[in-house]
mmCIF file of C-alpha atoms and ligand atoms in Angstrom:
data_model
loop_
_atom_site.group_PDB
_atom_site.id
_atom_site.type_symbol
_atom_site.label_atom_id
_atom_site.label_comp_id
_atom_site.label_asym_id
_atom_site.label_seq_id
_atom_site.Cartn_x
_atom_site.Cartn_y
_atom_site.Cartn_z
ATOM 1 C CA MET M 6 -43.899 95.019 -71.430
ATOM 2 C CA MET M 7 -45.953 96.786 -73.984
ATOM 3 C CA ALA M 8 -47.723 94.965 -77.096
ATOM 4 C CA THR M 9 -45.311 96.243 -79.659
ATOM 5 C CA THR M 10 -42.282 94.879 -77.747
ATOM 6 C CA HIS M 11 -43.906 91.694 -77.469
ATOM 7 C CA ARG M 12 -44.679 91.643 -81.267
ATOM 8 C CA LEU M 13 -40.897 92.437 -81.935
ATOM 9 C CA GLY M 14 -40.195 89.421 -79.576
ATOM 10 C CA GLY M 15 -42.699 87.309 -81.435
ATOM 11 C CA ILE M 16 -41.041 88.231 -84.894
ATOM 12 C CA ALA M 17 -37.619 87.471 -83.322
ATOM 13 C CA VAL M 18 -38.451 83.833 -82.155
ATOM 14 C CA GLY M 19 -40.619 83.209 -85.311
ATOM 15 C CA ALA M 20 -37.633 83.998 -87.546
ATOM 16 C CA THR M 21 -35.228 81.990 -85.631
ATOM 17 C CA THR M 22 -37.353 79.022 -85.395
ATOM 18 C CA ALA M 23 -38.082 79.136 -89.223
ATOM 19 C CA ALA M 24 -34.429 79.565 -89.939
ATOM 20 C CA LEU M 25 -33.529 76.613 -87.619
ATOM 21 C CA LEU M 26 -36.091 74.394 -89.227
ATOM 22 C CA HIS M 27 -35.332 75.431 -92.795
ATOM 23 C CA THR M 28 -39.021 75.673 -93.460
ATOM 24 C CA ASP M 29 -40.525 76.192 -96.945
ATOM 25 C CA VAL M 30 -42.488 79.445 -97.689
ATOM 26 C CA GLY M 31 -45.643 78.051 -96.339
ATOM 27 C CA GLY M 32 -44.121 76.660 -93.122
ATOM 28 C CA THR M 33 -42.333 79.947 -92.660
ATOM 29 C CA VAL M 34 -45.555 81.923 -92.735
ATOM 30 C CA ILE M 35 -47.385 79.452 -90.554
ATOM 31 C CA ILE M 36 -44.606 79.880 -87.829
ATOM 32 C CA PHE M 37 -44.701 83.679 -88.216
ATOM 33 C CA VAL M 38 -48.460 83.813 -87.968
ATOM 34 C CA GLY M 39 -48.425 81.416 -84.899
ATOM 35 C CA ALA M 40 -45.515 83.405 -83.254
ATOM 36 C CA LEU M 41 -47.432 86.609 -83.652
ATOM 37 C CA VAL M 42 -50.523 85.182 -81.875
ATOM 38 C CA GLY M 43 -48.483 83.501 -79.286
ATOM 39 C CA CYS M 44 -46.451 86.603 -78.359
ATOM 40 C CA ILE M 45 -49.640 88.377 -77.301
ATOM 41 C CA PHE M 46 -51.708 85.569 -76.272
ATOM 42 C CA PRO M 47 -50.635 85.323 -72.547
ATOM 43 C CA ASP M 48 -52.358 88.823 -72.005
ATOM 44 C CA ILE M 49 -55.745 87.486 -72.479
ATOM 45 C CA ASP M 50 -55.858 87.289 -68.716
ATOM 46 C CA ASN M 51 -55.770 91.264 -68.603
ATOM 47 C CA ARG M 52 -58.931 92.869 -69.837
ATOM 48 C CA HIS M 53 -57.109 96.088 -70.776
ATOM 49 C CA SER M 54 -54.500 94.491 -72.858
ATOM 50 C CA ARG M 55 -54.396 94.894 -76.641
ATOM 51 C CA ILE M 56 -55.456 91.265 -77.464
ATOM 52 C CA SER M 57 -58.498 91.752 -74.993
ATOM 53 C CA ARG M 58 -59.605 94.841 -76.708
ATOM 54 C CA LYS M 59 -59.327 93.119 -80.080
ATOM 55 C CA MET M 60 -61.080 89.976 -78.955
ATOM 56 C CA PRO M 61 -63.865 91.226 -76.676
ATOM 57 C CA ILE M 62 -65.874 88.188 -76.621
ATOM 58 C CA THR M 63 -62.952 86.209 -75.423
ATOM 59 C CA ALA M 64 -62.037 89.047 -72.932
ATOM 60 C CA LEU M 65 -65.642 89.157 -71.672
ATOM 61 C CA VAL M 66 -65.473 85.320 -70.949
ATOM 62 C CA VAL M 67 -62.134 85.584 -69.157
ATOM 63 C CA SER M 68 -63.424 88.667 -67.116
ATOM 64 C CA ILE M 69 -66.568 86.728 -66.129
ATOM 65 C CA GLY M 70 -64.419 83.567 -65.089
ATOM 66 C CA GLN M 71 -62.236 85.804 -63.030
ATOM 67 C CA TYR M 72 -65.311 87.442 -61.253
ATOM 68 C CA ILE M 73 -66.780 84.040 -60.626
ATOM 69 C CA THR M 74 -63.558 82.703 -59.311
ATOM 70 C CA ARG M 75 -63.285 85.859 -56.877
ATOM 71 C CA ILE M 76 -66.856 84.896 -55.754
ATOM 72 C CA MET M 77 -66.224 81.184 -55.310
ATOM 73 C CA THR M 78 -63.006 81.446 -53.515
ATOM 74 C CA SER M 79 -64.060 84.062 -51.084
ATOM 75 C CA PHE M 80 -65.159 81.307 -48.697
ATOM 76 C CA LEU M 81 -61.972 79.325 -48.769
ATOM 77 C CA PRO M 82 -59.080 79.708 -46.246
ATOM 78 C CA LYS M 83 -56.633 82.514 -47.206
ATOM 79 C CA LYS M 84 -53.753 80.224 -48.575
ATOM 80 C CA GLN M 85 -56.143 78.204 -51.055
ATOM 81 C CA LYS M 86 -57.928 81.583 -51.988
ATOM 82 C CA ARG M 87 -54.669 83.364 -52.866
ATOM 83 C CA TYR M 88 -53.446 80.326 -54.910
ATOM 84 C CA ILE M 89 -56.600 79.873 -57.084
ATOM 85 C CA ARG M 90 -56.821 83.550 -57.480
ATOM 86 C CA SER M 91 -53.101 83.775 -58.636
ATOM 87 C CA LEU M 92 -53.769 81.107 -61.151
ATOM 88 C CA ALA M 93 -56.824 82.954 -62.644
ATOM 89 C CA GLY M 94 -55.605 86.574 -62.281
ATOM 90 C CA HIS M 95 -53.347 88.648 -64.547
ATOM 91 C CA ARG M 96 -49.853 86.954 -64.929
ATOM 92 C CA GLY M 97 -51.553 83.677 -63.878
ATOM 93 C CA ILE M 98 -51.558 80.488 -65.536
ATOM 94 C CA THR M 99 -51.424 81.886 -68.997
ATOM 95 C CA HIS M 100 -47.990 83.204 -68.300
ATOM 96 C CA SER M 101 -46.483 79.684 -67.292
ATOM 97 C CA LEU M 102 -44.842 77.054 -69.173
ATOM 98 C CA VAL M 103 -47.942 74.791 -68.845
ATOM 99 C CA GLY M 104 -50.140 77.825 -70.036
ATOM 100 C CA SER M 105 -47.980 78.193 -72.970
ATOM 101 C CA MET M 106 -48.809 74.698 -74.229
ATOM 102 C CA ILE M 107 -52.609 75.375 -73.983
ATOM 103 C CA LEU M 108 -53.465 77.048 -77.154
ATOM 104 C CA PRO M 109 -50.884 75.095 -79.368
ATOM 105 C CA ALA M 110 -52.574 71.841 -78.009
ATOM 106 C CA ILE M 111 -55.896 73.130 -78.885
ATOM 107 C CA VAL M 112 -54.696 74.266 -82.395
ATOM 108 C CA ILE M 113 -52.998 70.883 -82.892
ATOM 109 C CA LEU M 114 -56.202 68.944 -81.792
ATOM 110 C CA ILE M 115 -58.375 70.871 -83.996
ATOM 111 C CA GLY M 116 -56.013 70.533 -86.983
ATOM 112 C CA LEU M 117 -55.917 66.680 -86.504
ATOM 113 C CA LEU M 118 -59.625 66.547 -86.023
ATOM 114 C CA PHE M 119 -60.293 68.359 -89.398
ATOM 115 C CA LYS M 120 -57.422 66.274 -91.117
ATOM 116 C CA LEU M 121 -55.483 69.261 -92.026
ATOM 117 C CA ASN M 122 -51.658 68.928 -93.196
ATOM 118 C CA THR M 123 -50.033 67.476 -90.050
ATOM 119 C CA GLY M 124 -46.798 69.113 -90.838
ATOM 120 C CA TYR M 125 -48.237 72.603 -91.215
ATOM 121 C CA ILE M 126 -50.464 72.010 -88.019
ATOM 122 C CA LEU M 127 -47.447 71.123 -85.856
ATOM 123 C CA LEU M 128 -45.641 74.189 -87.099
ATOM 124 C CA ALA M 129 -48.478 76.269 -86.119
ATOM 125 C CA GLY M 130 -48.475 74.727 -82.688
ATOM 126 C CA LEU M 131 -44.701 75.271 -82.472
ATOM 127 C CA GLY M 132 -44.936 78.968 -83.714
ATOM 128 C CA ILE M 133 -47.628 79.713 -80.969
ATOM 129 C CA PHE M 134 -45.594 77.974 -78.342
ATOM 130 C CA VAL M 135 -42.186 79.867 -79.077
ATOM 131 C CA GLY M 136 -44.312 83.124 -79.461
ATOM 132 C CA CYS M 137 -45.760 82.430 -75.900
ATOM 133 C CA LEU M 138 -42.251 81.773 -74.703
ATOM 134 C CA SER M 139 -41.047 85.029 -76.152
ATOM 135 C CA HIS M 140 -43.852 86.838 -74.211
ATOM 136 C CA LEU M 141 -42.889 85.059 -70.903
ATOM 137 C CA ALA M 142 -39.094 86.016 -71.497
ATOM 138 C CA LEU M 143 -39.979 89.687 -71.908
ATOM 139 C CA ASP M 144 -42.242 89.895 -68.883
ATOM 140 C CA MET M 145 -39.471 88.081 -66.937
ATOM 141 C CA LEU M 146 -37.711 91.396 -67.705
ATOM 142 C CA SER M 147 -40.539 93.504 -66.326
ATOM 143 C CA GLY M 148 -41.681 92.137 -62.960
ATOM 144 C CA GLY M 149 -41.631 88.458 -63.583
ATOM 145 C CA VAL M 150 -44.002 85.453 -64.369
ATOM 146 C CA PRO M 151 -45.051 82.339 -62.413
ATOM 147 C CA LEU M 152 -43.021 80.096 -64.825
ATOM 148 C CA PHE M 153 -43.777 76.930 -63.115
ATOM 149 C CA MET M 154 -47.359 77.363 -62.234
ATOM 150 C CA PRO M 155 -49.590 75.381 -61.167
ATOM 151 C CA PHE M 156 -46.839 73.637 -59.368
ATOM 152 C CA SER M 157 -45.476 77.018 -57.805
ATOM 153 C CA THR M 158 -46.725 80.547 -57.551
ATOM 154 C CA GLU M 159 -43.193 82.139 -57.232
ATOM 155 C CA ARG M 160 -42.381 84.462 -59.820
ATOM 156 C CA SER M 161 -39.046 84.295 -61.960
ATOM 157 C CA VAL M 162 -37.702 87.457 -62.485
ATOM 158 C CA ILE M 163 -34.761 88.346 -64.667
ATOM 159 C CA ALA M 164 -35.110 92.282 -64.397
ATOM 160 C CA GLU M 165 -37.383 95.064 -63.339
ATOM 161 C CA ILE M 166 -37.771 97.213 -66.423
ATOM 162 C CA LYS M 167 -40.777 99.618 -66.104
ATOM 163 C CA THR M 168 -43.486 99.001 -68.706
ATOM 164 C CA GLY M 169 -43.573 101.770 -71.217
ATOM 165 C CA GLY M 170 -40.530 103.268 -69.427
ATOM 166 C CA TYR M 171 -37.329 104.624 -71.267
ATOM 167 C CA MET M 172 -35.553 101.251 -70.668
ATOM 168 C CA GLU M 173 -38.234 99.448 -72.482
ATOM 169 C CA TRP M 174 -38.109 101.852 -75.463
ATOM 170 C CA LEU M 175 -34.158 101.263 -75.357
ATOM 171 C CA PHE M 176 -34.620 97.561 -75.286
ATOM 172 C CA ARG M 177 -37.248 97.691 -78.057
ATOM 173 C CA LEU M 178 -35.047 99.840 -80.323
ATOM 174 C CA SER M 179 -32.216 97.394 -79.748
ATOM 175 C CA LEU M 180 -34.279 94.481 -80.612
ATOM 176 C CA ALA M 181 -35.653 96.238 -83.826
ATOM 177 C CA ALA M 182 -31.980 96.994 -84.784
ATOM 178 C CA ILE M 183 -31.013 93.441 -84.240
ATOM 179 C CA LEU M 184 -33.735 92.186 -86.402
ATOM 180 C CA ILE M 185 -33.114 94.679 -89.286
ATOM 181 C CA PHE M 186 -29.313 93.777 -89.082
ATOM 182 C CA CYS M 187 -30.424 90.012 -89.360
ATOM 183 C CA ILE M 188 -32.723 90.647 -92.372
ATOM 184 C CA ILE M 189 -30.255 92.742 -94.190
ATOM 185 C CA GLY M 190 -27.594 89.982 -93.371
ATOM 186 C CA GLY M 191 -30.027 87.385 -94.877
ATOM 187 C CA ILE M 192 -30.387 85.346 -91.683
HETATM 188 ZN ZN1 ZN H 220 -47.960 89.344 -70.200
#
């Protein structure tokens, strides 16, 4: 799925989470920002993605890590090599349930370390987490993701919508229409 579709997904889960938790204005903003970061974060494993282009240093570190992984695994038996490379490659560990907890855990740890407002820190972590989950759900509609990595490399697939194809545009418009309907309805 394209970055705009992922952003719409992030807005949808951010709004739903804030509505379910009846958060105050500050909490709602934090969940939204978290969800907007989380909904594009998993594609940090792809140097051509929008987030990689916005964070060139992080993308460079990821690319170097992937390059080193390729070199270091070239001497391993075929099965182990394929497993480790699938962890580090595009739609690898960052596109799994375990990977979705990495950034929220880092943010919560940093927040606690700097003794920031615990409630807001947890909301930030939750926002990032649900944003990541929305990304996984949308990628499951276009080729699938290894949801249970590192325990299994099998991809969970719901549908095979072509990225950037007319079906994605149709899906995106439907998602935008539902969001507008919910905002007008005050949900
Ligand atoms: Zn992705």
